[in-house]
């Protein structure tokens, strides 16, 4: 495919959270990516650059009001960039922490979830609203999402839910050209195995029956699949996950236009 003139900026919050499968899909569409490794000193790409799309990846940070990073200046600069992009219809895509940043930019709540989940979990597509039906055309009625988080976001005003689960009423939402995902479509074999190695302490004691804890005066459940369960039929699970990613990423990339950019 001929090279697309548009450039998408990817904000990467951790070396362990690369663009993964999204990079592969973007390359198939002939769109170039520029990955910016976020730091407190350099939260955004250099001034003078321009972007036709903005992708925010996950990371170990927390965004709920009790978290130390909640009002950090570097977080607020990312949120402001999201607002600027959405104001001129630049497509914005977020995974995990990135999805929470989009929710925060839209003024909706980001909170500690009542359920911490690690592993593969069922999600139900929601096709009632017209925008959601367009995004979900051809998507299976049953699917699994890969989750590794203990936060959640509310549904912003005017947005449409894409997925829900028994643990979370809003697993993803769309609003205009913005797509926010609580789960991770971008993961591949290398990313999942890297997380299992780096965060081994979090999966060393699997708890697939909900275990109730109290943290910050909130009762919450913990459902953790161990490495064996997470890696079970990994090739098949990733194949199905990436079929979903092809649909959602492809729909999102259609909105990227070379003539519509935002100067940093």
PDB file of N, CA, C and O in Angstrom, residues 170-224:
ATOM      1  N   UNK A 170     -18.808  -0.069  31.494  1.00  0.00           N
ATOM      2  CA  UNK A 170     -18.210   0.671  30.376  1.00  0.00           C
ATOM      3  C   UNK A 170     -16.794   0.158  30.150  1.00  0.00           C
ATOM      4  O   UNK A 170     -15.823   0.660  30.720  1.00  0.00           O
ATOM      5  N   UNK A 171     -16.664  -0.860  29.297  1.00  0.00           N
ATOM      6  CA  UNK A 171     -15.345  -1.391  28.957  1.00  0.00           C
ATOM      7  C   UNK A 171     -14.677  -0.558  27.857  1.00  0.00           C
ATOM      8  O   UNK A 171     -13.454  -0.583  27.721  1.00  0.00           O
ATOM      9  N   UNK A 172     -15.494   0.159  27.083  1.00  0.00           N
ATOM     10  CA  UNK A 172     -14.967   1.008  26.018  1.00  0.00           C
ATOM     11  C   UNK A 172     -16.072   1.957  25.587  1.00  0.00           C
ATOM     12  O   UNK A 172     -17.253   1.661  25.732  1.00  0.00           O
ATOM     13  N   UNK A 173     -15.668   3.109  25.041  1.00  0.00           N
ATOM     14  CA  UNK A 173     -16.658   4.037  24.506  1.00  0.00           C
ATOM     15  C   UNK A 173     -16.090   4.761  23.292  1.00  0.00           C
ATOM     16  O   UNK A 173     -14.866   4.818  23.088  1.00  0.00           O
ATOM     17  N   UNK A 174     -16.987   5.315  22.488  1.00  0.00           N
ATOM     18  CA  UNK A 174     -16.609   6.160  21.361  1.00  0.00           C
ATOM     19  C   UNK A 174     -17.351   7.486  21.474  1.00  0.00           C
ATOM     20  O   UNK A 174     -18.490   7.538  21.931  1.00  0.00           O
ATOM     21  N   UNK A 175     -16.685   8.532  21.050  1.00  0.00           N
ATOM     22  CA  UNK A 175     -17.288   9.854  20.966  1.00  0.00           C
ATOM     23  C   UNK A 175     -16.622  10.564  19.798  1.00  0.00           C
ATOM     24  O   UNK A 175     -15.437  10.913  19.871  1.00  0.00           O
ATOM     25  N   UNK A 176     -17.368  10.732  18.714  1.00  0.00           N
ATOM     26  CA  UNK A 176     -16.756  11.302  17.514  1.00  0.00           C
ATOM     27  C   UNK A 176     -15.640  10.400  17.014  1.00  0.00           C
ATOM     28  O   UNK A 176     -15.836   9.209  16.777  1.00  0.00           O
ATOM     29  N   UNK A 177     -14.442  10.971  16.883  1.00  0.00           N
ATOM     30  CA  UNK A 177     -13.283  10.215  16.423  1.00  0.00           C
ATOM     31  C   UNK A 177     -12.429   9.699  17.573  1.00  0.00           C
ATOM     32  O   UNK A 177     -11.281   9.289  17.354  1.00  0.00           O
ATOM     33  N   UNK A 178     -12.953   9.724  18.786  1.00  0.00           N
ATOM     34  CA  UNK A 178     -12.205   9.240  19.956  1.00  0.00           C
ATOM     35  C   UNK A 178     -12.698   7.855  20.354  1.00  0.00           C
ATOM     36  O   UNK A 178     -13.906   7.614  20.438  1.00  0.00           O
ATOM     37  N   UNK A 179     -11.743   6.954  20.590  1.00  0.00           N
ATOM     38  CA  UNK A 179     -12.031   5.588  21.031  1.00  0.00           C
ATOM     39  C   UNK A 179     -11.223   5.321  22.296  1.00  0.00           C
ATOM     40  O   UNK A 179      -9.990   5.402  22.275  1.00  0.00           O
ATOM     41  N   UNK A 180     -11.899   5.025  23.397  1.00  0.00           N
ATOM     42  CA  UNK A 180     -11.254   4.746  24.677  1.00  0.00           C
ATOM     43  C   UNK A 180     -11.533   3.313  25.088  1.00  0.00           C
ATOM     44  O   UNK A 180     -12.692   2.890  25.145  1.00  0.00           O
ATOM     45  N   UNK A 181     -10.470   2.572  25.371  1.00  0.00           N
ATOM     46  CA  UNK A 181     -10.564   1.158  25.729  1.00  0.00           C
ATOM     47  C   UNK A 181      -9.989   0.948  27.122  1.00  0.00           C
ATOM     48  O   UNK A 181      -8.876   1.397  27.408  1.00  0.00           O
ATOM     49  N   UNK A 182     -10.726   0.249  27.981  1.00  0.00           N
ATOM     50  CA  UNK A 182     -10.155  -0.122  29.273  1.00  0.00           C
ATOM     51  C   UNK A 182      -9.208  -1.300  29.119  1.00  0.00           C
ATOM     52  O   UNK A 182      -8.204  -1.413  29.804  1.00  0.00           O
ATOM     53  N   UNK A 183      -9.524  -2.203  28.203  1.00  0.00           N
ATOM     54  CA  UNK A 183      -8.689  -3.370  27.961  1.00  0.00           C
ATOM     55  C   UNK A 183      -7.622  -3.100  26.915  1.00  0.00           C
ATOM     56  O   UNK A 183      -7.425  -1.955  26.475  1.00  0.00           O
ATOM     57  N   UNK A 184      -6.948  -4.161  26.489  1.00  0.00           N
ATOM     58  CA  UNK A 184      -5.759  -4.022  25.643  1.00  0.00           C
ATOM     59  C   UNK A 184      -5.895  -4.853  24.375  1.00  0.00           C
ATOM     60  O   UNK A 184      -5.713  -6.073  24.383  1.00  0.00           O
ATOM     61  N   UNK A 185      -6.203  -4.160  23.264  1.00  0.00           N
ATOM     62  CA  UNK A 185      -6.223  -4.805  21.959  1.00  0.00           C
ATOM     63  C   UNK A 185      -4.830  -4.893  21.357  1.00  0.00           C
ATOM     64  O   UNK A 185      -4.596  -5.673  20.434  1.00  0.00           O
ATOM     65  N   UNK A 186      -3.917  -4.073  21.847  1.00  0.00           N
ATOM     66  CA  UNK A 186      -2.598  -3.957  21.225  1.00  0.00           C
ATOM     67  C   UNK A 186      -1.629  -5.051  21.639  1.00  0.00           C
ATOM     68  O   UNK A 186      -0.545  -5.183  21.057  1.00  0.00           O
ATOM     69  N   UNK A 187      -1.999  -5.860  22.643  1.00  0.00           N
ATOM     70  CA  UNK A 187      -1.049  -6.846  23.151  1.00  0.00           C
ATOM     71  C   UNK A 187      -0.774  -7.941  22.118  1.00  0.00           C
ATOM     72  O   UNK A 187      -1.632  -8.300  21.316  1.00  0.00           O
ATOM     73  N   UNK A 188       0.441  -8.445  22.137  1.00  0.00           N
ATOM     74  CA  UNK A 188       0.827  -9.606  21.351  1.00  0.00           C
ATOM     75  C   UNK A 188       1.559 -10.571  22.275  1.00  0.00           C
ATOM     76  O   UNK A 188       1.643 -10.340  23.491  1.00  0.00           O
ATOM     77  N   UNK A 189       2.065 -11.645  21.711  1.00  0.00           N
ATOM     78  CA  UNK A 189       2.745 -12.676  22.492  1.00  0.00           C
ATOM     79  C   UNK A 189       3.883 -12.085  23.328  1.00  0.00           C
ATOM     80  O   UNK A 189       4.014 -12.351  24.530  1.00  0.00           O
ATOM     81  N   UNK A 190       4.690 -11.225  22.710  1.00  0.00           N
ATOM     82  CA  UNK A 190       5.857 -10.664  23.402  1.00  0.00           C
ATOM     83  C   UNK A 190       5.436  -9.745  24.544  1.00  0.00           C
ATOM     84  O   UNK A 190       6.031  -9.777  25.630  1.00  0.00           O
ATOM     85  N   UNK A 191       4.414  -8.931  24.326  1.00  0.00           N
ATOM     86  CA  UNK A 191       3.974  -8.000  25.362  1.00  0.00           C
ATOM     87  C   UNK A 191       3.419  -8.753  26.561  1.00  0.00           C
ATOM     88  O   UNK A 191       3.769  -8.476  27.718  1.00  0.00           O
ATOM     89  N   UNK A 192       2.546  -9.730  26.313  1.00  0.00           N
ATOM     90  CA  UNK A 192       1.950 -10.467  27.427  1.00  0.00           C
ATOM     91  C   UNK A 192       3.019 -11.193  28.235  1.00  0.00           C
ATOM     92  O   UNK A 192       3.024 -11.137  29.480  1.00  0.00           O
ATOM     93  N   UNK A 193       3.940 -11.851  27.562  1.00  0.00           N
ATOM     94  CA  UNK A 193       4.994 -12.552  28.286  1.00  0.00           C
ATOM     95  C   UNK A 193       5.908 -11.581  29.027  1.00  0.00           C
ATOM     96  O   UNK A 193       6.414 -11.894  30.116  1.00  0.00           O
ATOM     97  N   UNK A 194       6.107 -10.403  28.476  1.00  0.00           N
ATOM     98  CA  UNK A 194       6.894  -9.393  29.171  1.00  0.00           C
ATOM     99  C   UNK A 194       6.217  -8.916  30.441  1.00  0.00           C
ATOM    100  O   UNK A 194       6.870  -8.736  31.476  1.00  0.00           O
ATOM    101  N   UNK A 195       4.899  -8.718  30.386  1.00  0.00           N
ATOM    102  CA  UNK A 195       4.168  -8.317  31.592  1.00  0.00           C
ATOM    103  C   UNK A 195       4.200  -9.410  32.650  1.00  0.00           C
ATOM    104  O   UNK A 195       4.364  -9.127  33.843  1.00  0.00           O
ATOM    105  N   UNK A 196       4.046 -10.654  32.222  1.00  0.00           N
ATOM    106  CA  UNK A 196       4.074 -11.762  33.182  1.00  0.00           C
ATOM    107  C   UNK A 196       5.423 -11.845  33.887  1.00  0.00           C
ATOM    108  O   UNK A 196       5.494 -12.186  35.077  1.00  0.00           O
ATOM    109  N   UNK A 197       6.497 -11.517  33.160  1.00  0.00           N
ATOM    110  CA  UNK A 197       7.829 -11.539  33.777  1.00  0.00           C
ATOM    111  C   UNK A 197       8.041 -10.337  34.691  1.00  0.00           C
ATOM    112  O   UNK A 197       8.506 -10.476  35.827  1.00  0.00           O
ATOM    113  N   UNK A 198       7.679  -9.150  34.212  1.00  0.00           N
ATOM    114  CA  UNK A 198       7.945  -7.924  34.977  1.00  0.00           C
ATOM    115  C   UNK A 198       7.046  -7.808  36.200  1.00  0.00           C
ATOM    116  O   UNK A 198       7.462  -7.343  37.259  1.00  0.00           O
ATOM    117  N   UNK A 199       5.806  -8.221  36.057  1.00  0.00           N
ATOM    118  CA  UNK A 199       4.831  -8.089  37.147  1.00  0.00           C
ATOM    119  C   UNK A 199       4.505  -9.464  37.735  1.00  0.00           C
ATOM    120  O   UNK A 199       3.358  -9.733  38.112  1.00  0.00           O
ATOM    121  N   UNK A 200       5.507 -10.311  37.834  1.00  0.00           N
ATOM    122  CA  UNK A 200       5.298 -11.692  38.292  1.00  0.00           C
ATOM    123  C   UNK A 200       4.657 -11.750  39.670  1.00  0.00           C
ATOM    124  O   UNK A 200       3.875 -12.663  39.963  1.00  0.00           O
ATOM    125  N   UNK A 201       4.973 -10.767  40.527  1.00  0.00           N
ATOM    126  CA  UNK A 201       4.409 -10.780  41.881  1.00  0.00           C
ATOM    127  C   UNK A 201       2.890 -10.624  41.863  1.00  0.00           C
ATOM    128  O   UNK A 201       2.201 -11.096  42.772  1.00  0.00           O
ATOM    129  N   UNK A 202       2.354  -9.992  40.824  1.00  0.00           N
ATOM    130  CA  UNK A 202       0.911  -9.774  40.765  1.00  0.00           C
ATOM    131  C   UNK A 202       0.136 -11.022  40.337  1.00  0.00           C
ATOM    132  O   UNK A 202      -1.081 -11.098  40.548  1.00  0.00           O
ATOM    133  N   UNK A 203       0.832 -11.979  39.715  1.00  0.00           N
ATOM    134  CA  UNK A 203       0.148 -13.187  39.229  1.00  0.00           C
ATOM    135  C   UNK A 203       0.691 -14.447  39.886  1.00  0.00           C
ATOM    136  O   UNK A 203       0.385 -15.558  39.450  1.00  0.00           O
ATOM    137  N   UNK A 204       1.482 -14.279  40.941  1.00  0.00           N
ATOM    138  CA  UNK A 204       2.107 -15.442  41.578  1.00  0.00           C
ATOM    139  C   UNK A 204       1.111 -16.261  42.391  1.00  0.00           C
ATOM    140  O   UNK A 204       1.340 -17.445  42.659  1.00  0.00           O
ATOM    141  N   UNK A 205      -0.003 -15.645  42.782  1.00  0.00           N
ATOM    142  CA  UNK A 205      -1.037 -16.344  43.551  1.00  0.00           C
ATOM    143  C   UNK A 205      -2.375 -16.139  42.862  1.00  0.00           C
ATOM    144  O   UNK A 205      -3.124 -15.220  43.203  1.00  0.00           O
ATOM    145  N   UNK A 206      -2.689 -16.962  41.855  1.00  0.00           N
ATOM    146  CA  UNK A 206      -3.936 -16.785  41.106  1.00  0.00           C
ATOM    147  C   UNK A 206      -5.151 -16.830  42.032  1.00  0.00           C
ATOM    148  O   UNK A 206      -5.218 -17.619  42.968  1.00  0.00           O
ATOM    149  N   UNK A 207      -6.110 -15.967  41.712  1.00  0.00           N
ATOM    150  CA  UNK A 207      -7.355 -15.899  42.489  1.00  0.00           C
ATOM    151  C   UNK A 207      -8.494 -15.725  41.492  1.00  0.00           C
ATOM    152  O   UNK A 207      -8.950 -14.607  41.265  1.00  0.00           O
ATOM    153  N   UNK A 208      -8.921 -16.834  40.913  1.00  0.00           N
ATOM    154  CA  UNK A 208      -9.979 -16.740  39.903  1.00  0.00           C
ATOM    155  C   UNK A 208     -11.362 -16.698  40.534  1.00  0.00           C
ATOM    156  O   UNK A 208     -12.337 -16.354  39.868  1.00  0.00           O
ATOM    157  N   UNK A 209     -11.473 -17.057  41.814  1.00  0.00           N
ATOM    158  CA  UNK A 209     -12.691 -16.774  42.570  1.00  0.00           C
ATOM    159  C   UNK A 209     -12.484 -15.422  43.240  1.00  0.00           C
ATOM    160  O   UNK A 209     -11.440 -15.194  43.857  1.00  0.00           O
ATOM    161  N   UNK A 210     -13.444 -14.504  43.105  1.00  0.00           N
ATOM    162  CA  UNK A 210     -13.236 -13.155  43.629  1.00  0.00           C
ATOM    163  C   UNK A 210     -12.797 -13.151  45.096  1.00  0.00           C
ATOM    164  O   UNK A 210     -13.393 -13.806  45.941  1.00  0.00           O
ATOM    165  N   UNK A 211     -11.721 -12.428  45.374  1.00  0.00           N
ATOM    166  CA  UNK A 211     -11.201 -12.255  46.725  1.00  0.00           C
ATOM    167  C   UNK A 211     -11.422 -10.810  47.123  1.00  0.00           C
ATOM    168  O   UNK A 211     -11.011  -9.891  46.407  1.00  0.00           O
ATOM    169  N   UNK A 212     -12.088 -10.575  48.247  1.00  0.00           N
ATOM    170  CA  UNK A 212     -12.450  -9.211  48.647  1.00  0.00           C
ATOM    171  C   UNK A 212     -11.338  -8.598  49.489  1.00  0.00           C
ATOM    172  O   UNK A 212     -10.824  -9.210  50.422  1.00  0.00           O
ATOM    173  N   UNK A 213     -10.959  -7.368  49.133  1.00  0.00           N
ATOM    174  CA  UNK A 213      -9.971  -6.596  49.871  1.00  0.00           C
ATOM    175  C   UNK A 213     -10.567  -5.233  50.201  1.00  0.00           C
ATOM    176  O   UNK A 213     -11.568  -4.816  49.631  1.00  0.00           O
ATOM    177  N   UNK A 214      -9.923  -4.520  51.098  1.00  0.00           N
ATOM    178  CA  UNK A 214     -10.277  -3.136  51.371  1.00  0.00           C
ATOM    179  C   UNK A 214      -9.039  -2.281  51.168  1.00  0.00           C
ATOM    180  O   UNK A 214      -7.981  -2.564  51.730  1.00  0.00           O
ATOM    181  N   UNK A 215      -9.159  -1.260  50.316  1.00  0.00           N
ATOM    182  CA  UNK A 215      -8.050  -0.372  50.018  1.00  0.00           C
ATOM    183  C   UNK A 215      -8.608   1.038  49.855  1.00  0.00           C
ATOM    184  O   UNK A 215      -9.593   1.237  49.149  1.00  0.00           O
ATOM    185  N   UNK A 216      -7.997   2.000  50.533  1.00  0.00           N
ATOM    186  CA  UNK A 216      -8.473   3.373  50.492  1.00  0.00           C
ATOM    187  C   UNK A 216      -9.951   3.454  50.868  1.00  0.00           C
ATOM    188  O   UNK A 216     -10.724   4.206  50.294  1.00  0.00           O
ATOM    189  N   UNK A 217     -10.325   2.643  51.864  1.00  0.00           N
ATOM    190  CA  UNK A 217     -11.689   2.603  52.387  1.00  0.00           C
ATOM    191  C   UNK A 217     -12.714   2.141  51.348  1.00  0.00           C
ATOM    192  O   UNK A 217     -13.905   2.428  51.459  1.00  0.00           O
ATOM    193  N   UNK A 218     -12.243   1.438  50.317  1.00  0.00           N
ATOM    194  CA  UNK A 218     -13.141   0.906  49.288  1.00  0.00           C
ATOM    195  C   UNK A 218     -13.013  -0.608  49.280  1.00  0.00           C
ATOM    196  O   UNK A 218     -11.909  -1.146  49.252  1.00  0.00           O
ATOM    197  N   UNK A 219     -14.147  -1.306  49.339  1.00  0.00           N
ATOM    198  CA  UNK A 219     -14.131  -2.753  49.183  1.00  0.00           C
ATOM    199  C   UNK A 219     -14.020  -3.085  47.696  1.00  0.00           C
ATOM    200  O   UNK A 219     -14.783  -2.579  46.877  1.00  0.00           O
ATOM    201  N   UNK A 220     -13.077  -3.911  47.354  1.00  0.00           N
ATOM    202  CA  UNK A 220     -12.902  -4.284  45.964  1.00  0.00           C
ATOM    203  C   UNK A 220     -12.503  -5.744  45.858  1.00  0.00           C
ATOM    204  O   UNK A 220     -11.970  -6.321  46.797  1.00  0.00           O
ATOM    205  N   UNK A 221     -12.814  -6.317  44.714  1.00  0.00           N
ATOM    206  CA  UNK A 221     -12.529  -7.723  44.473  1.00  0.00           C
ATOM    207  C   UNK A 221     -11.305  -7.848  43.572  1.00  0.00           C
ATOM    208  O   UNK A 221     -10.995  -6.946  42.790  1.00  0.00           O
ATOM    209  N   UNK A 222     -10.658  -8.973  43.698  1.00  0.00           N
ATOM    210  CA  UNK A 222      -9.465  -9.233  42.903  1.00  0.00           C
ATOM    211  C   UNK A 222      -9.665 -10.566  42.188  1.00  0.00           C
ATOM    212  O   UNK A 222      -9.907 -11.584  42.831  1.00  0.00           O
ATOM    213  N   UNK A 223      -9.611 -10.535  40.858  1.00  0.00           N
ATOM    214  CA  UNK A 223      -9.714 -11.744  40.053  1.00  0.00           C
ATOM    215  C   UNK A 223      -8.455 -11.819  39.205  1.00  0.00           C
ATOM    216  O   UNK A 223      -8.270 -11.027  38.276  1.00  0.00           O
ATOM    217  N   UNK A 224      -7.569 -12.728  39.549  1.00  0.00           N
ATOM    218  CA  UNK A 224      -6.254 -12.803  38.919  1.00  0.00           C
ATOM    219  C   UNK A 224      -6.052 -14.193  38.343  1.00  0.00           C
ATOM    220  O   UNK A 224      -6.094 -15.192  39.067  1.00  0.00           O
TER     221      UNK A 224
END
